[in-house]
Tab-separated table of C-alpha atoms in Angstrom:
chain	number	residue	atom	x	y	z
E	24	MET	CA	79.658	64.306	159.767
E	25	GLU	CA	82.953	63.418	161.423
E	26	ALA	CA	84.066	61.452	158.350
E	27	GLY	CA	83.224	64.421	156.143
E	28	GLY	CA	85.095	66.823	158.426
E	29	LEU	CA	88.069	64.484	158.577
E	30	GLY	CA	88.108	64.195	154.799
E	31	TRP	CA	88.059	67.981	154.524
E	32	LEU	CA	91.181	68.130	156.716
E	33	LEU	CA	93.016	65.289	154.978
E	34	VAL	CA	92.892	66.898	151.539
E	35	PRO	CA	94.921	70.023	152.446
E	36	MET	CA	97.204	67.897	154.661
E	37	ARG	CA	98.044	65.631	151.718
E	38	GLN	CA	98.649	68.704	149.586
E	39	LEU	CA	101.012	70.164	152.188
E	40	VAL	CA	102.922	66.886	152.463
E	41	SER	CA	103.153	66.737	148.678
E	42	TRP	CA	104.483	70.300	148.494
E	43	GLY	CA	106.919	69.586	151.318
E	44	ALA	CA	108.257	66.484	149.578
E	45	ALA	CA	108.592	68.393	146.304
E	46	GLY	CA	110.431	71.241	148.064
E	47	ALA	CA	112.766	68.759	149.749
E	48	MET	CA	113.547	67.221	146.363
E	49	VAL	CA	114.260	70.593	144.776
E	50	PHE	CA	116.472	72.057	147.491
E	51	GLY	CA	117.503	69.014	149.514
E	52	GLY	CA	120.326	68.093	147.161
E	53	VAL	CA	121.995	71.462	147.703
E	54	VAL	CA	121.971	71.369	151.526
E	55	PRO	CA	124.912	68.915	151.958
E	56	TYR	CA	127.275	71.334	150.227
E	57	ILE	CA	126.540	74.260	152.532
E	58	PRO	CA	128.796	73.032	155.404
E	59	GLN	CA	131.537	72.081	152.915
E	60	TYR	CA	131.322	75.499	151.241
E	61	ARG	CA	131.512	77.252	154.637
E	62	ASP	CA	134.464	75.094	155.733
E	63	ILE	CA	136.415	75.958	152.579
E	64	ARG	CA	135.710	79.675	152.974
E	65	ARG	CA	136.635	79.601	156.659
E	66	THR	CA	139.869	77.592	156.315
E	67	GLN	CA	140.826	78.806	152.814
E	68	ASN	CA	141.757	75.197	152.098
E	69	ALA	CA	139.946	73.120	149.468
E	70	GLU	CA	142.194	70.056	149.478
E	71	GLY	CA	139.739	67.922	151.439
E	72	PHE	CA	137.053	68.295	148.769
E	73	SER	CA	137.353	66.657	145.358
E	74	THR	CA	136.142	68.991	142.614
E	75	TYR	CA	135.511	65.898	140.495
E	76	VAL	CA	132.347	65.643	142.600
E	77	CYS	CA	131.283	68.871	140.863
E	78	LEU	CA	132.155	67.363	137.481
E	79	VAL	CA	130.055	64.263	138.152
E	80	LEU	CA	127.042	66.299	139.266
E	81	LEU	CA	127.289	68.768	136.397
E	82	VAL	CA	127.383	65.969	133.802
E	83	ALA	CA	124.604	64.009	135.525
E	84	ASN	CA	122.219	66.950	135.829
E	85	ILE	CA	122.836	68.257	132.316
E	86	LEU	CA	122.028	64.786	130.966
E	87	ARG	CA	118.965	64.566	133.203
E	88	ILE	CA	117.607	67.852	131.827
E	89	LEU	CA	118.147	66.552	128.276
E	90	PHE	CA	116.374	63.320	129.261
E	91	TRP	CA	113.368	65.407	130.311
E	92	PHE	CA	112.898	66.583	126.721
E	93	GLY	CA	112.534	62.959	125.598
E	94	ARG	CA	110.505	61.709	128.547
E	95	HIS	CA	108.851	64.208	130.840
E	96	PHE	CA	109.214	63.384	134.516
E	97	GLU	CA	108.115	65.326	137.600
E	98	SER	CA	108.897	69.050	137.613
E	99	PRO	CA	110.632	68.997	141.053
E	100	LEU	CA	113.297	66.672	139.626
E	101	LEU	CA	113.836	69.066	136.728
E	102	TRP	CA	114.174	72.083	139.022
E	103	GLN	CA	116.490	70.095	141.272
E	104	SER	CA	118.866	69.617	138.343
E	105	ILE	CA	118.850	73.318	137.456
E	106	ILE	CA	119.562	74.390	141.040
E	107	MET	CA	122.257	71.724	141.448
E	108	ILE	CA	124.097	72.966	138.342
E	109	VAL	CA	124.161	76.513	139.760
E	110	THR	CA	125.386	75.191	143.132
E	111	MET	CA	128.216	73.160	141.593
E	112	LEU	CA	129.396	76.159	139.604
E	113	LEU	CA	129.532	78.183	142.835
E	114	MET	CA	131.536	75.395	144.514
E	115	LEU	CA	133.956	75.318	141.575
E	116	LYS	CA	134.376	79.078	141.671
E	117	LEU	CA	135.272	79.024	145.369
E	118	CYS	CA	137.637	76.028	145.079
E	119	THR	CA	139.456	77.571	142.106
E	120	GLU	CA	139.910	80.923	143.856
E	121	VAL	CA	141.191	79.245	147.034
E	122	ARG	CA	143.577	76.936	145.186
E	123	VAL	CA	145.057	79.713	143.048
E	124	SER	CA	145.434	81.928	146.117
E	125	ASN	CA	147.231	79.159	148.029
E	126	GLU	CA	149.572	78.502	145.100
E	127	LEU	CA	150.481	82.186	145.000
E	128	ASN	CA	151.169	82.174	148.737
E	129	VAL	CA	153.475	79.174	148.373
E	130	LYS	CA	155.365	80.945	145.602
E	131	ARG	CA	155.780	84.048	147.762
E	132	ARG	CA	157.196	82.015	150.642
E	133	SER	CA	159.550	80.178	148.287
E	134	PHE	CA	160.625	83.407	146.651
E	135	ALA	CA	161.495	84.989	149.999
E	136	ALA	CA	163.833	82.103	150.859
E	137	ALA	CA	165.206	81.497	147.358
E	138	ASP	CA	168.670	82.245	146.112
E	139	SER	CA	169.429	84.128	142.902
E	140	LYS	CA	169.213	80.992	140.740
E	141	ASP	CA	165.830	79.982	142.132
E	142	GLU	CA	164.452	83.454	141.484
E	143	GLU	CA	165.054	82.984	137.765
E	144	ILE	CA	162.739	79.942	137.598
E	145	LYS	CA	159.569	80.875	135.767
E	146	ALA	CA	156.147	80.025	137.123
E	147	PRO	CA	154.390	77.094	135.410
E	148	PRO	CA	152.060	78.111	132.574
E	149	LYS	CA	148.418	78.609	133.347
E	150	ARG	CA	146.213	75.778	132.152
E	151	SER	CA	142.913	76.096	130.320
E	152	TYR	CA	140.407	73.540	129.088
E	153	LEU	CA	141.691	74.049	125.518
E	154	ASP	CA	145.081	72.519	126.405
E	155	PHE	CA	143.681	69.004	125.783
E	156	ASP	CA	146.153	67.634	128.306
E	157	LEU	CA	144.477	64.892	130.369
E	158	ASN	CA	146.983	65.418	133.192
E	159	TYR	CA	145.508	68.872	133.777
E	160	PHE	CA	141.883	68.106	132.935
E	161	TRP	CA	139.489	69.747	135.407
E	162	HIS	CA	142.398	71.496	137.069
E	163	TRP	CA	142.412	74.837	135.327
E	164	SER	CA	143.604	78.225	136.447
E	165	LYS	CA	140.418	80.225	135.886
E	166	PHE	CA	136.771	79.632	136.703
E	167	THR	CA	135.778	80.789	133.209
E	168	ASP	CA	137.514	77.696	131.776
E	169	TYR	CA	135.143	75.468	133.737
E	170	VAL	CA	132.147	77.462	132.512
E	171	GLN	CA	133.305	77.211	128.892
E	172	CYS	CA	133.818	73.472	129.263
E	173	VAL	CA	130.333	73.006	130.732
E	174	LEU	CA	128.768	75.092	127.948
E	175	THR	CA	130.639	73.108	125.296
E	176	PHE	CA	129.508	69.785	126.789
E	177	THR	CA	125.917	71.055	127.013
E	178	GLY	CA	125.963	72.235	123.392
E	179	VAL	CA	127.385	68.982	121.991
E	180	THR	CA	125.146	66.647	124.004
E	181	GLY	CA	122.143	68.889	123.377
E	182	TYR	CA	122.685	68.721	119.610
E	183	ILE	CA	123.077	64.924	119.687
E	184	THR	CA	119.904	64.627	121.782
E	185	TYR	CA	118.023	66.832	119.309
E	186	LEU	CA	119.041	64.533	116.438
E	187	TRP	CA	118.059	61.321	118.268
E	188	LEU	CA	115.095	62.548	120.287
E	189	ASP	CA	112.655	60.356	118.318
E	190	SER	CA	114.538	57.198	119.289
E	191	SER	CA	113.037	55.693	122.466
E	192	LEU	CA	116.145	53.529	122.912
E	193	PHE	CA	118.411	56.602	122.878
E	194	VAL	CA	116.157	58.468	125.311
E	195	GLU	CA	116.100	55.549	127.769
E	196	MET	CA	119.882	55.165	127.496
E	197	LEU	CA	120.274	58.897	128.107
E	198	GLY	CA	118.146	58.649	131.233
E	199	PHE	CA	120.132	55.694	132.527
E	200	LEU	CA	123.437	57.453	131.821
E	201	ALA	CA	122.224	60.562	133.679
E	202	VAL	CA	121.216	58.791	136.884
E	203	PHE	CA	124.109	56.295	136.755
E	204	THR	CA	126.567	59.196	136.535
E	205	GLU	CA	124.903	60.785	139.554
E	206	ALA	CA	125.073	57.444	141.375
E	207	MET	CA	128.854	57.629	140.978
E	208	LEU	CA	128.853	60.970	142.806
E	209	GLY	CA	130.669	59.721	145.880
E	210	VAL	CA	133.282	57.678	144.007
E	211	PRO	CA	135.792	60.565	143.522
E	212	GLN	CA	135.569	61.352	147.247
E	213	LEU	CA	135.797	57.641	148.103
E	214	TYR	CA	138.957	57.269	145.999
E	215	ARG	CA	140.448	60.494	147.347
E	216	ASN	CA	139.975	59.312	150.931
E	217	TYR	CA	141.606	55.990	150.032
E	218	GLN	CA	144.577	57.762	148.457
E	219	ASN	CA	145.072	60.017	151.481
E	220	ARG	CA	144.338	57.169	153.946
E	221	SER	CA	142.326	59.835	155.738
E	222	THR	CA	139.042	61.750	155.618
E	223	GLU	CA	140.591	64.901	157.081
E	224	GLY	CA	139.362	68.039	155.324
E	225	MET	CA	136.191	66.315	154.128
E	226	SER	CA	132.969	67.506	155.745
E	227	VAL	CA	131.421	64.503	157.517
E	228	LYS	CA	128.208	66.540	157.785
E	229	MET	CA	128.157	66.697	153.994
E	230	VAL	CA	128.378	62.895	153.684
E	231	LEU	CA	125.725	62.346	156.365
E	232	MET	CA	123.441	64.701	154.462
E	233	TRP	CA	124.303	62.868	151.228
E	234	THR	CA	123.209	59.595	152.824
E	235	SER	CA	119.961	60.889	154.316
E	236	GLY	CA	119.143	62.861	151.165
E	237	ASP	CA	119.865	59.954	148.816
E	238	THR	CA	117.771	57.622	150.984
E	239	PHE	CA	114.860	60.062	150.920
E	240	LYS	CA	115.311	60.585	147.188
E	241	THR	CA	115.303	56.845	146.444
E	242	VAL	CA	112.134	56.317	148.484
E	243	TYR	CA	110.589	59.301	146.653
E	244	PHE	CA	111.473	57.720	143.293
E	245	ILE	CA	109.904	54.394	144.262
E	246	LEU	CA	106.713	55.840	145.757
E	247	ASN	CA	106.149	58.236	142.844
E	248	GLN	CA	106.900	55.561	140.237
E	249	ALA	CA	109.712	57.554	138.637
E	250	PRO	CA	111.489	55.952	135.646
E	251	PHE	CA	113.093	52.696	136.819
E	252	GLN	CA	116.591	54.061	136.128
E	253	PHE	CA	116.121	56.578	138.940
E	254	SER	CA	115.266	53.946	141.575
E	255	ILE	CA	118.065	51.507	140.694
E	256	CYS	CA	120.777	54.157	140.619
E	257	GLY	CA	119.404	55.776	143.778
E	258	LEU	CA	120.046	52.517	145.646
E	259	LEU	CA	123.573	52.390	144.210
E	260	GLN	CA	124.179	55.962	145.379
E	261	VAL	CA	123.125	55.095	148.945
E	262	PHE	CA	125.587	52.164	148.887
E	263	VAL	CA	128.482	54.477	147.899
E	264	ASP	CA	127.518	56.945	150.659
E	265	MET	CA	127.618	54.139	153.204
E	266	ALA	CA	131.079	53.128	151.975
E	267	ILE	CA	132.376	56.676	152.603
E	268	LEU	CA	130.890	56.664	156.110
E	269	LEU	CA	132.687	53.354	156.687
E	270	GLN	CA	135.933	55.083	155.668
E	271	VAL	CA	135.260	57.808	158.238
E	272	TYR	CA	134.917	55.156	160.955
E	273	LEU	CA	137.936	53.105	159.864
E	274	TYR	CA	140.357	56.010	159.387
E	275	SER	CA	139.331	57.631	162.671
E	276	SER	CA	139.388	54.384	164.701
E	277	TYR	CA	142.477	52.925	163.023
E	278	PRO	CA	144.632	55.855	161.827
E	279	GLN	CA	146.916	54.928	158.959
E	280	LYS	CA	150.184	56.437	157.882
E	281	PRO	CA	149.450	59.204	155.354
E	282	VAL	CA	150.903	58.873	151.903
E	283	SER	CA	154.070	60.958	151.649
E	284	HIS	CA	153.939	63.635	148.968
E	285	THR	CA	155.181	67.093	148.188
E	286	ALA	CA	152.629	69.676	149.174
E	287	HIS	CA	152.515	71.695	145.970
E	288	PRO	CA	152.244	68.956	143.300
E	289	ALA	CA	149.764	67.003	145.401
E	290	SER	CA	147.465	69.959	145.752
E	291	THR	CA	147.627	70.386	141.999
E	292	LYS	CA	146.461	66.846	141.250
E	293	ALA	CA	143.933	66.744	144.065
E	294	LEU	CA	141.720	69.437	142.638
């Protein structure tokens, strides 16, 4: 009787744990960006956050959704990709608005102190994703340019996937490319910290959440026997997260001389 009663309790408990794990997979990836988003809104400064992180996640999750059409995986992973794309677009919108606002403020301060010759200098032209200038790639003046770029990438890759969907080799390569791209998520931030010789402006909470979330995600992949690409690249992603945390320790314990640069051009390249 006790065994039967215990079994009756275990079934709903397992179901609750399963739902909880699925919910954590769907929304857990978004949580690390909440403190970073709030920090940027509060300080009106986006220089500590590399928007190439958004680029990496947008590409990775678009490719993952396309991979789903060739090889169905668990629904929580599909919904996670959809929600992550929306989140990254919101991050891009905020970063673009803050950067453009800061550039305008710098111009106003310069204009107030400028002489008659300086006042005649024209503002640099606004950049869009149709400029095809690699020096200004992913550093455009309007949020709509980012949206158009994402839609163009989705349309082109979606059409190619449609043509090659019957090829198992293409589908497996697409899946590997999707998760490998996501595994490189922390690399732009890692490189940015190295360039600045500092992690100032970067949300340490965000990186800690990256690490815990990626660890949970990798264990989830292994236990649920997700496609092998997911598990391998999940381990790689945890390694990159740990490298960023090591930077936080090194640059805080052994401060290094920041790289000298002019404020305005540097902020242009950074984002």
